[in-house]
XYZ file of C-alpha atoms in Angstrom:
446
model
C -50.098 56.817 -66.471
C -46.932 57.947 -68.737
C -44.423 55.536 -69.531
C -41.216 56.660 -71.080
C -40.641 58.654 -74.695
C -38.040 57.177 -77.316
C -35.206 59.366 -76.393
C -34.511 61.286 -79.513
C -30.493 62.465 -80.662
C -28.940 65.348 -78.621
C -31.699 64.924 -75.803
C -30.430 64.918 -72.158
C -30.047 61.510 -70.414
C -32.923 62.509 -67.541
C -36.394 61.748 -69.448
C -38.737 64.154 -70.100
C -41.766 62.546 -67.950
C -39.470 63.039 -64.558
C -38.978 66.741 -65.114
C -42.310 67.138 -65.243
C -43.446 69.224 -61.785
C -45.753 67.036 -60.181
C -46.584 69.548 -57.246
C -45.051 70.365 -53.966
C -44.572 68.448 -50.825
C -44.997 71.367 -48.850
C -47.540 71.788 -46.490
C -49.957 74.483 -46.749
C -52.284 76.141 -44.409
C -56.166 74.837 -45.217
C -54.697 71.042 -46.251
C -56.870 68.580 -45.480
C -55.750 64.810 -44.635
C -58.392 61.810 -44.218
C -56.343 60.667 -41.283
C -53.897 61.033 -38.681
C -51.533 58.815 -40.265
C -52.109 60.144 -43.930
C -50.198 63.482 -42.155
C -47.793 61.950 -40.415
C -46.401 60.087 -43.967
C -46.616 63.511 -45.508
C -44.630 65.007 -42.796
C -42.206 62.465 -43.210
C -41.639 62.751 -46.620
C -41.232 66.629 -46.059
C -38.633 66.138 -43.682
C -36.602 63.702 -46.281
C -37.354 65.943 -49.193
C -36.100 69.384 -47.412
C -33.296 67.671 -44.963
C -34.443 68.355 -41.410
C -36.034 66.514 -38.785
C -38.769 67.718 -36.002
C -40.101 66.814 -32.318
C -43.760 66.185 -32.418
C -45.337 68.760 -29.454
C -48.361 67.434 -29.234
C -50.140 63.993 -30.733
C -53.956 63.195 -29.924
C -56.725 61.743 -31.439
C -57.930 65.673 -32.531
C -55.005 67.264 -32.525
C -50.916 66.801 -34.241
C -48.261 69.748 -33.668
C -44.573 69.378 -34.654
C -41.975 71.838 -34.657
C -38.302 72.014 -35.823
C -35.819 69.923 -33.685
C -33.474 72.999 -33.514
C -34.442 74.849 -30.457
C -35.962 77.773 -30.817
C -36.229 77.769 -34.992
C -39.558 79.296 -36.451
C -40.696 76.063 -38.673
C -43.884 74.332 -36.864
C -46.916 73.364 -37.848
C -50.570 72.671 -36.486
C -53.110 70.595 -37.262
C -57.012 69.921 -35.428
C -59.637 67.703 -37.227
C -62.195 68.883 -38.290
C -65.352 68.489 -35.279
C -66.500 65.126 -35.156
C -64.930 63.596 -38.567
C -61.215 61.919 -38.624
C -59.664 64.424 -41.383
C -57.157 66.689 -40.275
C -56.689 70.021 -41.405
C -53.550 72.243 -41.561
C -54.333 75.018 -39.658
C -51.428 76.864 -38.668
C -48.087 76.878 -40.564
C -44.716 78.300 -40.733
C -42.588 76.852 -43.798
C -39.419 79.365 -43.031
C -36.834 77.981 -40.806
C -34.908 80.545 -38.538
C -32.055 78.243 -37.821
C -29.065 77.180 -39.570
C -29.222 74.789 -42.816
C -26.444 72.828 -41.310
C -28.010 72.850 -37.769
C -31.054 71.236 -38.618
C -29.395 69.051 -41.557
C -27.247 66.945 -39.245
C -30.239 65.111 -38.235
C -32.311 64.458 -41.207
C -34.903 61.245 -40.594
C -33.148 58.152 -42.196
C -35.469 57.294 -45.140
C -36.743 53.837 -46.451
C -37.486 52.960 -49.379
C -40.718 52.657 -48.779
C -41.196 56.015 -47.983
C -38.633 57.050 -50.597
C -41.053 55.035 -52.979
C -44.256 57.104 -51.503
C -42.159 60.427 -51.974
C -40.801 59.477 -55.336
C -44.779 58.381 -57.273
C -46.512 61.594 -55.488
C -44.020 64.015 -56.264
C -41.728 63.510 -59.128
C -42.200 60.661 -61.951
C -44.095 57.616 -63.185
C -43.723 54.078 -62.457
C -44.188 52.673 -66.073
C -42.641 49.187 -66.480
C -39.909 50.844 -68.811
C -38.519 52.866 -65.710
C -35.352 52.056 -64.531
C -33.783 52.340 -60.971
C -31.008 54.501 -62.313
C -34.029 56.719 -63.653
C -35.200 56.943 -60.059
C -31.881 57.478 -58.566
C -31.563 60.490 -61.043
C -34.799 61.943 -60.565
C -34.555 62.045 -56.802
C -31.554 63.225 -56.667
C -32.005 66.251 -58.710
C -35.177 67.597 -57.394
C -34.561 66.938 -53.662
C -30.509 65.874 -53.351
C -31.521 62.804 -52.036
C -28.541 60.099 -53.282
C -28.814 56.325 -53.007
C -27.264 53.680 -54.007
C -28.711 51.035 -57.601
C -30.123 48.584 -54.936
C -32.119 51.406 -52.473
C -32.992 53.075 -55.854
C -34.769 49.240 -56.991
C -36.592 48.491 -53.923
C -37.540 52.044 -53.866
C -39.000 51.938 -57.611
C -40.727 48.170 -56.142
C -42.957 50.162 -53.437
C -43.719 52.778 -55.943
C -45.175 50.106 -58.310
C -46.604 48.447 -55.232
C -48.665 52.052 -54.649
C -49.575 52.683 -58.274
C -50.566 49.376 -59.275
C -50.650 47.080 -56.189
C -48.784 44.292 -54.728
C -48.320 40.884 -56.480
C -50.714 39.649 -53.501
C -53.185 42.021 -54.108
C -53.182 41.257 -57.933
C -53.838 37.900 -57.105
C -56.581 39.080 -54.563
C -58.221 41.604 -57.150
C -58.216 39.033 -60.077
C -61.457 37.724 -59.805
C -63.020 41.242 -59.237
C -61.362 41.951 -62.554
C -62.701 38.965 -64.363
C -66.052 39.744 -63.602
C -65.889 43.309 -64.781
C -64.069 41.863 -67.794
C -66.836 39.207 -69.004
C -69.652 41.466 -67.622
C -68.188 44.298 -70.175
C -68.570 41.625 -73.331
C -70.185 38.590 -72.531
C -68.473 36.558 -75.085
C -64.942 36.790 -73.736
C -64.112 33.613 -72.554
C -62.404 33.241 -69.311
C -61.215 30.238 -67.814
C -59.957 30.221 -63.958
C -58.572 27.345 -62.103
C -57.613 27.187 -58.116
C -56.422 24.154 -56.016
C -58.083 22.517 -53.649
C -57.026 25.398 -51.012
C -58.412 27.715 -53.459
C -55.085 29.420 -54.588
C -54.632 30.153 -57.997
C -53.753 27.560 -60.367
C -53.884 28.222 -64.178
C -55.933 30.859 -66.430
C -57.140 31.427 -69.858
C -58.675 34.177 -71.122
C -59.716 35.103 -75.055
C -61.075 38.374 -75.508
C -64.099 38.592 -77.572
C -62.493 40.707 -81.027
C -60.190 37.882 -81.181
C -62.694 35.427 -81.458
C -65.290 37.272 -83.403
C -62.088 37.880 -85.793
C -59.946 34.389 -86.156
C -62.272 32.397 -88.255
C -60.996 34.847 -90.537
C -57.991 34.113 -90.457
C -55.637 31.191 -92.291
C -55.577 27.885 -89.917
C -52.275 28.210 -88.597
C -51.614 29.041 -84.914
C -48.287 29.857 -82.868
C -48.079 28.893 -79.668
C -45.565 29.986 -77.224
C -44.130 30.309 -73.612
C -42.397 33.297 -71.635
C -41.231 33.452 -68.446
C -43.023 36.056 -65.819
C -40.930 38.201 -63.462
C -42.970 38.675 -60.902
C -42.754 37.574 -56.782
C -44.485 34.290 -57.866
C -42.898 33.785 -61.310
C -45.267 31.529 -63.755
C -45.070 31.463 -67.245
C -47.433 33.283 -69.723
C -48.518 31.492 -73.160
C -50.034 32.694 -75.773
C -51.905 31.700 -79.057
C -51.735 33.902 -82.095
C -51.899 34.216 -85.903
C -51.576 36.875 -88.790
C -54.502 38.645 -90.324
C -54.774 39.450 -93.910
C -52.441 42.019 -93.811
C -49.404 40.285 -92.015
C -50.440 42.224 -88.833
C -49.621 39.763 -85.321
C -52.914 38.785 -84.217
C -53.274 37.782 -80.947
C -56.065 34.958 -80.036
C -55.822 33.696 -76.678
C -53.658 34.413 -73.266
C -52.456 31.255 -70.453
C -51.191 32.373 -66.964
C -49.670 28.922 -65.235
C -47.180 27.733 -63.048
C -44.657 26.224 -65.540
C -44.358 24.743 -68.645
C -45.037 20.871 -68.598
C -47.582 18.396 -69.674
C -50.557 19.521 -67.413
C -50.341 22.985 -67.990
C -50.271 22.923 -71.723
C -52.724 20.490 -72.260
C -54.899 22.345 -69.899
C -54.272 25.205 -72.372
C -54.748 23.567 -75.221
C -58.410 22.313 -73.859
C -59.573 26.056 -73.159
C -57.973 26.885 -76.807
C -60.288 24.290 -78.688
C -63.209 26.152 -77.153
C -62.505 29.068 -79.566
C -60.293 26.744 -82.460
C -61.772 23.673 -83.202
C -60.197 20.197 -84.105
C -59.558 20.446 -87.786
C -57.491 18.535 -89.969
C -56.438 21.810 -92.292
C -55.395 23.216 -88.762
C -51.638 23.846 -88.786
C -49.809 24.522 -84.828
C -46.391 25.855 -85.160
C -44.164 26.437 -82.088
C -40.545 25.637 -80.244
C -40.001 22.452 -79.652
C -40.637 22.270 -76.475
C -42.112 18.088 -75.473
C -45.061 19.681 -73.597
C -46.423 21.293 -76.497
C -46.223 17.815 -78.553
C -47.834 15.979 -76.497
C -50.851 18.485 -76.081
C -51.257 19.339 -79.293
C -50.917 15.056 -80.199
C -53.667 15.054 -77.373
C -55.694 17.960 -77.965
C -55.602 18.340 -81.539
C -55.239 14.870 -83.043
C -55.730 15.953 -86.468
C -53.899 19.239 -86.829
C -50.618 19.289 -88.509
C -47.510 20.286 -86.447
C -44.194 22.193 -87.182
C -41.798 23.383 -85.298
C -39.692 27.186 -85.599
C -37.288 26.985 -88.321
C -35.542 29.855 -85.951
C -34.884 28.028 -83.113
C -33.768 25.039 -85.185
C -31.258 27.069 -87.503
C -29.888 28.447 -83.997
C -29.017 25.186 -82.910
C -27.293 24.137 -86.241
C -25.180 27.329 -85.433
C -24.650 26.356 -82.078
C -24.009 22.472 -82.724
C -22.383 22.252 -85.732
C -20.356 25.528 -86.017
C -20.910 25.878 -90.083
C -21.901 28.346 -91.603
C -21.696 27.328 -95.399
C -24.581 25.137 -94.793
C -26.897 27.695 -93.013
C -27.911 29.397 -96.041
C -28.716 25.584 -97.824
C -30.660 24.552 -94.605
C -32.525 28.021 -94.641
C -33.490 27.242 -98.831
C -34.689 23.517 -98.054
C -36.846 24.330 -95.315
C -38.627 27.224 -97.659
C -38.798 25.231 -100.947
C -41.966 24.342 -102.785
C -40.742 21.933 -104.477
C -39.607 18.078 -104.093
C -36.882 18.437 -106.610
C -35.840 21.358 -105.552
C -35.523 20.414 -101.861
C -33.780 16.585 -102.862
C -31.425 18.825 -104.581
C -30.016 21.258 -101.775
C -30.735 17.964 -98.950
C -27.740 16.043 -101.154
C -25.537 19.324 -101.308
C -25.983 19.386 -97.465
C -25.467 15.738 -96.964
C -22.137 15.979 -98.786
C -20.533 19.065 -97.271
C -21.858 17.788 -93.142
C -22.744 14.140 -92.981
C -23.687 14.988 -89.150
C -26.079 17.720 -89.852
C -27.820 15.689 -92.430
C -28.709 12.955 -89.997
C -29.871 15.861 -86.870
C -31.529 17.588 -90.051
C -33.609 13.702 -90.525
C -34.106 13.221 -86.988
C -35.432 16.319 -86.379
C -38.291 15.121 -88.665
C -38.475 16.909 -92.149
C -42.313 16.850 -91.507
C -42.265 19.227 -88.911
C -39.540 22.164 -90.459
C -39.803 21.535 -94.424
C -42.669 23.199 -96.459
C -42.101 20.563 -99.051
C -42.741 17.587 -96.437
C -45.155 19.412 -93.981
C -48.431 17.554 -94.093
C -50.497 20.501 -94.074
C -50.220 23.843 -95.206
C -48.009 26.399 -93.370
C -48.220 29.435 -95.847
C -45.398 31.923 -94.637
C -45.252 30.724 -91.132
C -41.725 29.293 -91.179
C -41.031 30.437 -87.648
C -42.690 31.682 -84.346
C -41.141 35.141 -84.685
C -45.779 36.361 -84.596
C -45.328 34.925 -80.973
C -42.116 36.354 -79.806
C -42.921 39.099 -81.455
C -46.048 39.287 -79.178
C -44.269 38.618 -76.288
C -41.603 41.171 -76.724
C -44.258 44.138 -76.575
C -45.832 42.429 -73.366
C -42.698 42.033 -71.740
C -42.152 45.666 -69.821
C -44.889 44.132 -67.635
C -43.786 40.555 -67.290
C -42.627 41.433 -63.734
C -46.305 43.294 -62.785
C -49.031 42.061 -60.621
C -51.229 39.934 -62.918
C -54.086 42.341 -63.267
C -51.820 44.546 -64.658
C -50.165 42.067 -66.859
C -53.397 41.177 -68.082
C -54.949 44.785 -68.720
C -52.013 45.576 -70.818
C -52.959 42.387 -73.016
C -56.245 43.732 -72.950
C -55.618 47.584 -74.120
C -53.025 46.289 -76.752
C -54.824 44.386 -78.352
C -58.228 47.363 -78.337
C -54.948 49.820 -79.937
C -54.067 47.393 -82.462
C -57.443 46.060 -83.804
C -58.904 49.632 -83.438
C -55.959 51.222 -85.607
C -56.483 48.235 -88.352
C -60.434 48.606 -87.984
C -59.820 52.201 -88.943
C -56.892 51.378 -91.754
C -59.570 48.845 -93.731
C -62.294 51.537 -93.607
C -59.907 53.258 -95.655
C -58.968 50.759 -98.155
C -59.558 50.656 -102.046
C -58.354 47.295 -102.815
C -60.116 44.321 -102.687
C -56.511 42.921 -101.338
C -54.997 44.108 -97.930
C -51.924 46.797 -98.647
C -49.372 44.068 -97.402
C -50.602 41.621 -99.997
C -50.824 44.631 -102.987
C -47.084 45.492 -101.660
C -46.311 41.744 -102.166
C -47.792 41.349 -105.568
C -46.474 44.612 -106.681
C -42.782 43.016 -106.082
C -43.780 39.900 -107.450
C -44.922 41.515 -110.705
C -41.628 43.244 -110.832
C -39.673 40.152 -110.430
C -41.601 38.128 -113.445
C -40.656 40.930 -115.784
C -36.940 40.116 -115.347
């Protein structure tokens, strides 16, 4: 599959992947189709590509001719199966038409998007998730002259996906198929799935087996977070994650459910302590989102628990409209030390009374480094887990096979490309943290 190129200065606005020539929709004598119908959607999309209709001469259960619906015009085709079996071959065929272009244009066969979708994912580009209806529009129109409007040109793109990669339904259908071939591939992935009593789906966790070879590895700190899926049936996808030794996102554990709330993450957070155990050096950073507290309180009883220093300097913005006590909010919640922290928590008490009594109610436990119970490192925010999401999100709208194979070959690209990057190392250190020192050392000689 090709998804879309970062368009590059002075490069034309139709992307390179849909000028590609994907092969003609003309028939050709010694074509072979497995059935009846299989021809009959090719003929179709003929007529729609080349602007013509025909009469169908004769239609059996051996035997299709057509012919231009102009009287008398050369174009016709013929088509037998083969003996006994179902395929059909093209046996006979005249492409040339001996009528008029306007003649046999002024009834062209009405086309659907469905078809439209068929015509478009055979014949002239991809269906990546970074493909845009304006990019089919475009495409269509230039190699056939076929116009539509933005809303033919989406549902069109929708059956396309629906061909390539399947229906939501049949994601749902395939899913366990895909499990199986998932855990039978490395036995130590662990895969959770839940149904309802009518067997539908219900919730799913899955942790692939680098990521839990590789987190006890890692520091103790895990981001948790929430996006919203696009798809037919919606449901949100959370996530787990962390940062290796060299700052890299590292991605521990995947949740497919309904919605957020209480059930959901707690179910989450139950699957999650089969690959993190309860520990009291554990740190849990995320939004702060009332689900989450209560699972991790439930779940994790001794892990310490902050919340993003992102989300809460947004709604300072939002609230309290002031920006000369941004920068002191954004200095207490980083300092190491007590002093240091009273000092700029009085400077912001005396320039906004009301932001220094949100700032203690939003408990100076859960954003200060100074006050957080456990240790936190550089993990001041969720950004790992947004971060995370933001790659995955071109497929937040695919069937959840798909959704979940992309999960799957990101994370073999990323942990294959750092496998290969510390094979190459010199340093006892990682590069990020030789980078970091090397600034540091700098600094101390001022």
């Amino acid at each position: 599959m090709f998804y879309l190129p970062p368009k590059k200065r002075g490069e034309s606005s139709m992307p390179d992947f849909l000028q590609i020539e994907r092969g003609s929709v003309e028939l050709a004598v010694g074509q072979r189709y497995p059935t009846k119908k299989n021809l009959e959607l090719r003929l179709k999309m003929l007529s729609v590509a080349l602007k013509f209709d025909y009469n169908v001469g004769y239609s059996t259960p051996t035997l299709l001719t057509v012919h231009c619906w102009i009287e008398g015009c050369s174009w016709r085709a013929r088509a037998p199966t083969l003996g006994s079996a179902p395929e059909f071959f093209i046996k006979s065929y005249v492409k040339d038409h001996s009528c008029s272009v306007t003649k046999r244009s002024s009834r062209s066969r009405q086309a659907k998007p469905d078809l439209l979708g068929k015509l478009y994912s055979e014949f002239v580009g991809c269906v990546g998730p970074t493909v845009l209806p304006c990019h089919v529009a475009d495409a269509l129109n230039k190699r056939y002259g076929i116009k539509m409007d933005y809303w033919k040109a989406h549902h069109t793109l929708r059956f396309a996906r629906q061909l390539v990669a399947g229906s939501s339904e049949s994601g749902y259908e395939d899913l366990p198929a895909y499990l199986y071939m998932i855990r039978r591939a490395n036995p130590v992935t662990l895969i959770k799935l839940d149904v309802d009593e009518e067997d539908r789906f219900k919730f799913l966790f899955i942790a692939f087996a680098a990521s839990i070879h590789g987190y006890p590895h890692m520091r103790k700190v895990v981001v948790v977070d929430a996006t919203y899926l696009q798809g037919k049936y919606k449901g949100t996808l959370l996530t787990a994650s962390t940062q290796d030794g060299n700052f890299n996102i590292f991605p521990i554990a995947f949740g497919v459910v309904d919605t957020e709330n209480h059930e959901s993450w707690e179910w989450f957070f139950k699957q999650l302590n089969r690959v993190i155990p309860v520990d009291e050096d554990l740190a849990m950073i995320s939004d702060r989102h009332k689900s989450i507290k209560y699972a991790i309180k439930k779940v994790y009883p001794l892990a310490s628990r902050g919340i993003c220093t992102y989300h809460l300097h947004k709604n300072i913005i939002l609230r309290f409209r002031t920006r000369e006590c941004y920068g002191l909010v954004k200095k207490a919640a980083s300092a190491y030390r007590l002093l240091e922290f009273n000092q700029l928590f009085a400077q912001i008490q005396a320039l906004d009374p009301a932001l220094h009594k949100y700032l203690v109610e939003a408990d100076v436990r859960l954003w200060t480094r100074v006050y957080f119970p456990g240790n936190r490192y550089n993990f001041t925010t969720s950004n790992i887990a947004e971060s995370l999401n933001n790659v995955l999100s071109p497929f937040r709208g695919s069937p959840i096979v798909q959704l979940l194979d992309a999960a799957r070959a990101l994370l073999t690209r990323w942990f294959a490309a750092r496998r290969k990057n510390a094979s190459l190392m010199k340093t006892t250190l990682t590069r990020g943290v030789e980078k970091l020192l090397e600034s540091r050392v700098e600094d101390a000689k001022l």
